XYZ file of C-alpha atoms in Angstrom:
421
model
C -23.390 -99.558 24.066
C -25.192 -96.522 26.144
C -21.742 -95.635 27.053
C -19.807 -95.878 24.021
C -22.387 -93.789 21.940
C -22.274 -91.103 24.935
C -18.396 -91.362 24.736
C -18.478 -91.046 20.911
C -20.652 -87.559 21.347
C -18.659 -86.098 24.338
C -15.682 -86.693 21.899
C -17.398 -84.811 19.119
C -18.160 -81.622 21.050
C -14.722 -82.103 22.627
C -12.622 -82.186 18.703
C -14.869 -79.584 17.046
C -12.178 -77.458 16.517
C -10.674 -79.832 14.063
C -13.788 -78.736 12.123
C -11.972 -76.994 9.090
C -13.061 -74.237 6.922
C -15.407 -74.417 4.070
C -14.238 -72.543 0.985
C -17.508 -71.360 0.509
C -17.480 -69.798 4.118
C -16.676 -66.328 5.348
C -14.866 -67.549 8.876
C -14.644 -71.254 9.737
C -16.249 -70.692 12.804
C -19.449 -70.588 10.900
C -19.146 -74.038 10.159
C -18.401 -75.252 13.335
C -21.341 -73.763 14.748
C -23.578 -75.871 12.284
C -21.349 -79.124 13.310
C -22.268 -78.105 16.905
C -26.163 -77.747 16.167
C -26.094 -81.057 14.178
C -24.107 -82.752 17.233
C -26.993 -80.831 19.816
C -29.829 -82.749 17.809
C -28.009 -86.346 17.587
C -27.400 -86.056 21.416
C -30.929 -84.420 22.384
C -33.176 -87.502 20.212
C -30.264 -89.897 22.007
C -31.245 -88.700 25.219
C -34.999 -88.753 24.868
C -34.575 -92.023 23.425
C -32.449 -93.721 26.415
C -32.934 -91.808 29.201
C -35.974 -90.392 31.812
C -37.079 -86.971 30.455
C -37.914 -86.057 34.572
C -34.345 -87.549 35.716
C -32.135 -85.233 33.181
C -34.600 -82.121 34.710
C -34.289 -82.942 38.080
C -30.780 -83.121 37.714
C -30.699 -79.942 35.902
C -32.116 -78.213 39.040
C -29.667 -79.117 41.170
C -26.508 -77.450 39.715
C -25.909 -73.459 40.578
C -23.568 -73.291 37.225
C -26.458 -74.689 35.177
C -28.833 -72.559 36.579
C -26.648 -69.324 36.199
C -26.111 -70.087 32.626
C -29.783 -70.577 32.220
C -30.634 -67.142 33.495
C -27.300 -65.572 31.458
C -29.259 -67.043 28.572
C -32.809 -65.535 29.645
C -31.475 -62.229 29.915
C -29.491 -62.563 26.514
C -32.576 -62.978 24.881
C -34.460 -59.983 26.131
C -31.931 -57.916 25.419
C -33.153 -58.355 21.503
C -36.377 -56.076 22.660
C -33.419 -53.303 22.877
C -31.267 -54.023 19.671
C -31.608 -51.120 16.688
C -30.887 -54.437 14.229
C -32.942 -57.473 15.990
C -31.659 -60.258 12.899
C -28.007 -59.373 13.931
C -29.344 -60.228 17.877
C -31.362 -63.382 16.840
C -28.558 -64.700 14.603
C -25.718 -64.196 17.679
C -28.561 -65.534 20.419
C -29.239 -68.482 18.364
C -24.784 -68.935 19.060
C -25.629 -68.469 22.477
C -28.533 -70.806 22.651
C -26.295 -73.745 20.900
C -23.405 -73.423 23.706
C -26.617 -73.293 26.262
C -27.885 -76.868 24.746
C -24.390 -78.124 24.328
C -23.831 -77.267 28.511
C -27.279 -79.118 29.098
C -26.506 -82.387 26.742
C -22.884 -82.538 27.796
C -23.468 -82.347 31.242
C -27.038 -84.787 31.271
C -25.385 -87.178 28.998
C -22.647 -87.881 31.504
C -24.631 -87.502 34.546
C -27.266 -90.032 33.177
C -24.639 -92.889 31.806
C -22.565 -93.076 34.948
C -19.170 -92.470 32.901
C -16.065 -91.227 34.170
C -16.509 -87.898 33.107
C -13.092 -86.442 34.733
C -11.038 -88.967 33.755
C -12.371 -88.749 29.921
C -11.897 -85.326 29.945
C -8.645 -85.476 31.058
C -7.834 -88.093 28.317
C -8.899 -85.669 25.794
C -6.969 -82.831 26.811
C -3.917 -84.797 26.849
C -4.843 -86.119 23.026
C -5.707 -82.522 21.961
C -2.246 -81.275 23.689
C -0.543 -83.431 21.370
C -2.429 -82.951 18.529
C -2.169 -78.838 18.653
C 1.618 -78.551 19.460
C 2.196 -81.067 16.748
C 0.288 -79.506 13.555
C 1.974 -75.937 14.992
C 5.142 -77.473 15.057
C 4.762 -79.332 11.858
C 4.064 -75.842 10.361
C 6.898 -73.724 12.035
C 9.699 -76.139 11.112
C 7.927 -76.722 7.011
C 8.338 -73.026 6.889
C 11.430 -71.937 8.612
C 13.800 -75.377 8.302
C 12.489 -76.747 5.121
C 11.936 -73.427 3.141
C 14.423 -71.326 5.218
C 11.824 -68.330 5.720
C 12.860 -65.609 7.803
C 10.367 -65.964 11.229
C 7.663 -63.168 11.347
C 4.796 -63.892 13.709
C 1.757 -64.591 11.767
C -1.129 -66.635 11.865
C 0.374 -69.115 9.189
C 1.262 -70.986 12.517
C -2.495 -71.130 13.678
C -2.893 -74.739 13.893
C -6.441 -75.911 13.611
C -8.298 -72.542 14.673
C -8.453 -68.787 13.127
C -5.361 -67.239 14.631
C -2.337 -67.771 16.656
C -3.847 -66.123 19.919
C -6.372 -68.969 20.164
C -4.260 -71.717 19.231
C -1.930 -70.564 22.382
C -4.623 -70.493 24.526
C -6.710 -73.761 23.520
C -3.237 -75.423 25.050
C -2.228 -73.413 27.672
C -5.955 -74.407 29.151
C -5.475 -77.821 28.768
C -1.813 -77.446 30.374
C -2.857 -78.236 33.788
C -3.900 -81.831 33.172
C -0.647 -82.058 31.646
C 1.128 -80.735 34.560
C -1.384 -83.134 36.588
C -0.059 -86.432 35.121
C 3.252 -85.108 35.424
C 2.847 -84.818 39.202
C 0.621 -87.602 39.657
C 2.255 -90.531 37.312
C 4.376 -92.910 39.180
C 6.578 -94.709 37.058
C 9.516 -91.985 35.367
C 8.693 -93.695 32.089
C 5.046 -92.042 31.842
C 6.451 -88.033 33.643
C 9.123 -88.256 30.837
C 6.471 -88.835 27.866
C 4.530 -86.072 29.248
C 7.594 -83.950 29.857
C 8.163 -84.104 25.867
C 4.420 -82.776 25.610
C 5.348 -80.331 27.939
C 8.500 -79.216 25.885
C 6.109 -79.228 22.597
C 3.302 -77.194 24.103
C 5.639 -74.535 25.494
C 7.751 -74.675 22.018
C 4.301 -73.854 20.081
C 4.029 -70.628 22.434
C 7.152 -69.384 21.711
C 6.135 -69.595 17.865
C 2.890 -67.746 18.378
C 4.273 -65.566 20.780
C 1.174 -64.597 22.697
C 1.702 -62.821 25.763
C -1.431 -63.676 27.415
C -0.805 -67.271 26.741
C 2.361 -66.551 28.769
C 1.108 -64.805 31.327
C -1.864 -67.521 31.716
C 0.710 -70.235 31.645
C 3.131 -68.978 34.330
C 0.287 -68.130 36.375
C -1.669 -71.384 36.631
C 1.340 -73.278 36.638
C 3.285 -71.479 39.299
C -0.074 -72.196 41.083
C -0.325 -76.048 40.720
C 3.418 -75.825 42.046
C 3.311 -73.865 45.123
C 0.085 -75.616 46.194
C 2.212 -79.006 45.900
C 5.241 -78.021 47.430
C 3.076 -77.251 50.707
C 0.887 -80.138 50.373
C 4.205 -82.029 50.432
C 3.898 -84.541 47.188
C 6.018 -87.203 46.766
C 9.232 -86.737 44.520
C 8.306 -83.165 43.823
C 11.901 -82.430 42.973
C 11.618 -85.002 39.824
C 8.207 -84.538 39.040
C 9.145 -79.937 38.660
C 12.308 -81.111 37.365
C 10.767 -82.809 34.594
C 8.311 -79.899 34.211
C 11.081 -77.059 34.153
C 13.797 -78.806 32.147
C 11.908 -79.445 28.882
C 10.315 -75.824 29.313
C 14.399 -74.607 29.666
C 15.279 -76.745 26.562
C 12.603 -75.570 24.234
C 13.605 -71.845 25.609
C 17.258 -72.256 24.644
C 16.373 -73.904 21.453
C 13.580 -71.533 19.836
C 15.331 -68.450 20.881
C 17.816 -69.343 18.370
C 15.567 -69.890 15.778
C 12.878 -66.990 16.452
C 15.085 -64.343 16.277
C 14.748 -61.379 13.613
C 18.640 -60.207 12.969
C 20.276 -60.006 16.063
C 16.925 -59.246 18.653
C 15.297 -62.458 20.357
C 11.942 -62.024 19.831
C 10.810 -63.842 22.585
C 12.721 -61.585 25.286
C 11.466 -59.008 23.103
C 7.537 -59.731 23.480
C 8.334 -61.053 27.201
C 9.362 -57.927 28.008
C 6.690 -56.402 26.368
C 3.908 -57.451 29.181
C 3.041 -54.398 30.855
C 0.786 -51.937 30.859
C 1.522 -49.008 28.103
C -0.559 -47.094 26.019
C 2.476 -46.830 23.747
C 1.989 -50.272 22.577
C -0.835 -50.536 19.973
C -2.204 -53.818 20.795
C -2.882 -52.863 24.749
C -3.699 -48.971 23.875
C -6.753 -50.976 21.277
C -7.904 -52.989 24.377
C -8.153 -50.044 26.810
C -10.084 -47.949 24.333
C -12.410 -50.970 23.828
C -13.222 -51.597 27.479
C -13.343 -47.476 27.832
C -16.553 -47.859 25.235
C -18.151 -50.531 26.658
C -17.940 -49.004 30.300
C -19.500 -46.187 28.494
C -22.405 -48.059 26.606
C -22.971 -49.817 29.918
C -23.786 -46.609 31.511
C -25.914 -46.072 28.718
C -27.934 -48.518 28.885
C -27.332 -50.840 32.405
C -30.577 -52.925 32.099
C -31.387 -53.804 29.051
C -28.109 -53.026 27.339
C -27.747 -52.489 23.532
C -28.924 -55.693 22.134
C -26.899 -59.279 22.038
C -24.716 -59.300 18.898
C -25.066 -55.709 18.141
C -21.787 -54.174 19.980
C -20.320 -54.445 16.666
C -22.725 -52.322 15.227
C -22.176 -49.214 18.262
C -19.195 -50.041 18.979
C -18.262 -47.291 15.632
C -19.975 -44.556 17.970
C -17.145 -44.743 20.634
C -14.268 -45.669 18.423
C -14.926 -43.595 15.034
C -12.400 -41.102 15.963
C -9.359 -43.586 16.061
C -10.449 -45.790 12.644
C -9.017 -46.171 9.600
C -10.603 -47.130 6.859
C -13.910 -49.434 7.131
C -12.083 -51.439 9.911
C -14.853 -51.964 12.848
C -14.162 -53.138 16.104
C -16.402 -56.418 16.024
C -15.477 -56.841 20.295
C -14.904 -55.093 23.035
C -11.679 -58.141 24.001
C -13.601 -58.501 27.328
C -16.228 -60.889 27.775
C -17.767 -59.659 30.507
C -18.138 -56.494 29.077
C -19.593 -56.784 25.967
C -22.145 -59.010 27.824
C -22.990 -56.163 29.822
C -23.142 -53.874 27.080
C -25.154 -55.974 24.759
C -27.293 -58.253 27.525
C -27.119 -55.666 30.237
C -25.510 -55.779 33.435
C -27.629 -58.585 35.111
C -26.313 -61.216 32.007
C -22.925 -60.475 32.958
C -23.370 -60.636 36.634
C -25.084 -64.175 36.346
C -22.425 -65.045 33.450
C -19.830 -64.162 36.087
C -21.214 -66.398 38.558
C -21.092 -69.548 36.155
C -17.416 -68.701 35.713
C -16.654 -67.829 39.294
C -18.847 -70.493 41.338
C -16.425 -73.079 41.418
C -13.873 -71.052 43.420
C -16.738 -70.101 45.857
C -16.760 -74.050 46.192
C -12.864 -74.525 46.450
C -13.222 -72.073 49.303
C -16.333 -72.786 51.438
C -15.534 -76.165 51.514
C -11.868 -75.979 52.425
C -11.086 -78.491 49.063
C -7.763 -77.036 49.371
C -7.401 -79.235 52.485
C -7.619 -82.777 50.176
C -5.093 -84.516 48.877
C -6.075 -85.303 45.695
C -5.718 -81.826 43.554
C -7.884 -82.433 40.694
C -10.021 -79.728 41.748
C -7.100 -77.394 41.881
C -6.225 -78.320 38.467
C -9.648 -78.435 36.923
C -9.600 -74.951 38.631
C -6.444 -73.408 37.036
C -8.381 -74.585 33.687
C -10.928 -71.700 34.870
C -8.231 -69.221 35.557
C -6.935 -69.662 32.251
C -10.304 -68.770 30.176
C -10.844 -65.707 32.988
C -7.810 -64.465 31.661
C -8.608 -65.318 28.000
C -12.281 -63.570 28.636
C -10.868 -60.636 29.938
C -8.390 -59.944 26.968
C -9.916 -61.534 24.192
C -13.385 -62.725 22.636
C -13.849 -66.791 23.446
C -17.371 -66.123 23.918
C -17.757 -66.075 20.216
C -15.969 -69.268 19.632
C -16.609 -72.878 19.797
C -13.569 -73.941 19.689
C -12.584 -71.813 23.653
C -16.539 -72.035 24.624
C -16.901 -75.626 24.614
C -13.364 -75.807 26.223
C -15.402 -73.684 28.734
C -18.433 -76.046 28.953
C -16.422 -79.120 29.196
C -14.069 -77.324 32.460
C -17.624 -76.253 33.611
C -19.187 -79.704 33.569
C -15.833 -81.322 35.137
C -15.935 -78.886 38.219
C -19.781 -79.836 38.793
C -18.837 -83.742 38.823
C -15.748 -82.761 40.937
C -17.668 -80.514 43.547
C -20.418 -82.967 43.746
C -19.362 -84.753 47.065
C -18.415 -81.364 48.687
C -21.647 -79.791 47.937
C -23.195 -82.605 49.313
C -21.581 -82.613 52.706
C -22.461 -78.710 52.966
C -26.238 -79.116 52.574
C-alpha cells in the first residue's frame, strides 16, 4: 500500500502539466503552482505519517544536488533584503520554495519506499511522450486537414502547456528514454512501437517549429548514438535504423504540409539557427543577457531581489520598447538568478545542474555498459540548453521535469559515489 500511495504522488508531480487553465486565472501556471503546493502537503503529512523523521534527514545530508539546491534556496531568500518591491520577491520565493519541497518529497519519498525510481520515471516519460505528440497532433491535423487552414506557427498547437516553445521542449527532454528503449528493447516488435513515438514526437516539432528544440534534439541524440556505436551495442544498425527512418518519414511528410506558398518552412527556420542580430527573436535574447550582465555588475552579492528582474529589467531595455510590453525574463536562467539572487545563487544553482557530469566523469561511468546514466544525462543537457535560451525556472511544468531528471541521476550515481568515498 506504502508503495502504491508513493507511486500515486510521484505520478501527480510527474502529470501536473495536464493541470489546465482556470478561466478565472491570468496564466495557467498559476494554477498549477497551487496543485503543486496541495500535492507538497499530501506527500509531507504522508511522510511524517509512514516514515522516520531522522531517516528522510539523514538521507537528505548525503546528496551534493540536494544540498546545492538548499543553499540556491538560502541565498534566494536573502536576496528579498535587496528587492525595491519585497511582495513581488516573497510571492516568486514562495515558487521557489514549492519546487525546493517538491525536490525534498520526491526524492525522500522514493528513497524511503524502496521503489524503482528509474524505471518509473522512465515509464512516465514514455506515457507523457505519447500523450504530448498526440494532443499536438490531434490539433495540427483538426486545423489544417479537417478545416483546411493555411499553416502559420502559433501557439494554437501548444498542447497541454502555455506555448509551443515549451511543448517542444517538455518532449525533446523526455526523448532520450525513448531513444533508450529503442536501443535497449530486444524483440523488433517493442523498437517498432517506439519508432512510431519517435516519428510522432519529431512530427510535433516540425509543427511548433522551435529551433532550440532542434538543436537540443540533434544534440543529445547524436550523443546517445556515437557513445553506442563505440561501446559496440548489439544490432545498432536496426536499432538507428528504426530511430532515423521514422524521423526521415515524418520529415518528408510535414514538409509538404507546413509549407506557406512555395517556401518549406521547416528548411526555412532550420536554416535560420545561427547567430544574427538581424533576426528579432535572437537580437531580443542578446539584449536580455546584455542587461542582466549589466545588473549583475550592479549588484554581484546581493543582486536585485528574487522576482523583481521584471520590474528593472525596463531600466536596460526602455530604449528598444514599444508600448507597455516589459521584458518579464532575461531567457537565461542562470542569469536572472544572478541578477535577482546574486551571483553565489547562480553559482550553487549551477552546481545542482552540473554535478552529475562531474560524476559521469570522476568515476569513469562512461566505461559501463549499461547507459542509463548517459541517457538520464542527455535529459540534463536538454534543460541546460532550455535554461540558457528560455525561462523553465518559472514553470512547473520544465522545473519538475528538472527535479524528477535530478532525483533519477542521484539514484543512478548512488553506487559510483559510493565506491569513490
Amino acid at each position: 500500500m506504502i508503495k502504491k500511495i508513493t507511486l500515486g504522488l510521484l505520478s501527480c508531480y510527474f502529470f501536473i502539466f495536464l493541470v489546465d487553465n482556470l478561466s478565472l486565472a491570468y496564466d495557467r501556471y498559476t494554477v498549477q503552482f497551487l496543485i503543486l503546493s496541495v500535492v507538497n502537503v499530501i506527500a509531507f503529512l504522508f511522510l511524517l505519517k509512514t516514515f522516520s523523521f531522522n531517516d528522510t534527514i539523514n538521507s537528505f545530508k548525503k546528496r551534493k544536488p540536494l544540498l546545492f539546491y538548499s543553499v540556491f534556496i538560502g541565498f534566494s531568500a536573502l536576496s528579498i533584503i535587496a528587492a525595491d518591491n519585497q511582495v513581488e520577491s516573497v510571492i516568486v520565493f514562495s515558487q521557489y520554495l514549492s519546487f525546493f519541497f517538491a525536490l525534498l518529497l520526491i526524492y525522500t519519498l522514493s528513497e524511503q519506499s524502496k521503489i524503482n525510481f528509474v524505471s518509473l520515471v522512465f515509464n512516465l516519460s514514455i506515457i507523457s511522450i505519447f500523450l504530448e505528440s498526440t494532443y499536438i497532433l490531434y490539433l495540427f491535423f483538426d486545423n489544417i486537414i479537417i478545416n483546411g487552414e493555411a499553416f502559420i506557427r502559433s501557439n494554437i498547437y501548444r498542447g497541454f502547456t502555455a506555448n509551443i516553445n515549451i511543448s517542444s521542449f517538455s518532449l525533446v527532454a523526455k526523448s532520450p528514454v525513448l531513444i533508450y528503449y529503442i536501443y535497449n528493447s530486444e524483440r523488433i516488435l517493442n523498437k517498432s512501437l517506439f519508432g512510431i513515438l519517435i516519428f510522432m514526437l519529431v512530427s510535433c516539432l516540425w509543427i511548433t517549429l522551435s529551433r532550440g528544440a532542434f538543436i537540443a534534439f540533434t544534440f543529445s541524440t547524436v550523443i546517445i548514438m556515437i557513445y553506442l556505436l563505440v561501446k559496440k551495442i548489439n544490432n545498432y544498425i536496426t536499432s538507428s535504423s528504426i530511430l532515423i527512418i521514422p524521423t526521415l518519414i515524418s520529415y518528408l511528410i510535414f514538409s509538404n504540409l507546413i509549407v506557406k506558398g512555395e517556401d518549406n518552412l521547416i528548411n526555412e527556420r532550420v536554416a535560420s539557427i545561427k547567430i544574427d542580430r538581424q533576426d528579432d527573436s535572437i537580437d531580443e535574447r542578446l539584449r536580455f543577457w546584455d542587461a542582466a550582465i549589466e545588473s549583475i555588475k550592479e549588484n554581484p552579492i546581493m543582486g536585485i531581489g528574487v522576482g523583481n528582474w521584471k520590474i528593472k529589467s525596463m531600466k536596460y531595455d526602455a530604449r528598444y520598447a514599444t508600448g507597455y510590453r516589459v521584458p518579464f525574463h532575461a531567457h537565461n536562467d542562470l542569469l536572472q538568478v544572478a541578477s535577482e539572487s546574486g551571483v553565489f545563487a547562480s553559482i550553487f544553482f549551477a552546481l545542482f545542474l552540473t554535478y552529475p557530469f562531474y560524476l559521469f566523469i570522476k568515476h569513469k561511468i562512461f566505461n559501463t555498459k549499461d547507459f542509463k546514466f548517459l541517457v538520464v544525462l542527455s535529459m540534463m543537457m536538454v534543460y541546460l540548453i532550455d535554461t540558457s535560451l528560455n525561462f523553465p525556472i518559472a514553470r512547473p511544468v520544465s522545473h519538475i521535469l528538472l527535479i524528477f531528471i535530478s532525483v533519477t541521476l542521484i539514484f543512478l550515481g548512488k553506487k559510483y559515489e559510493k565506491k569513490g568515498n
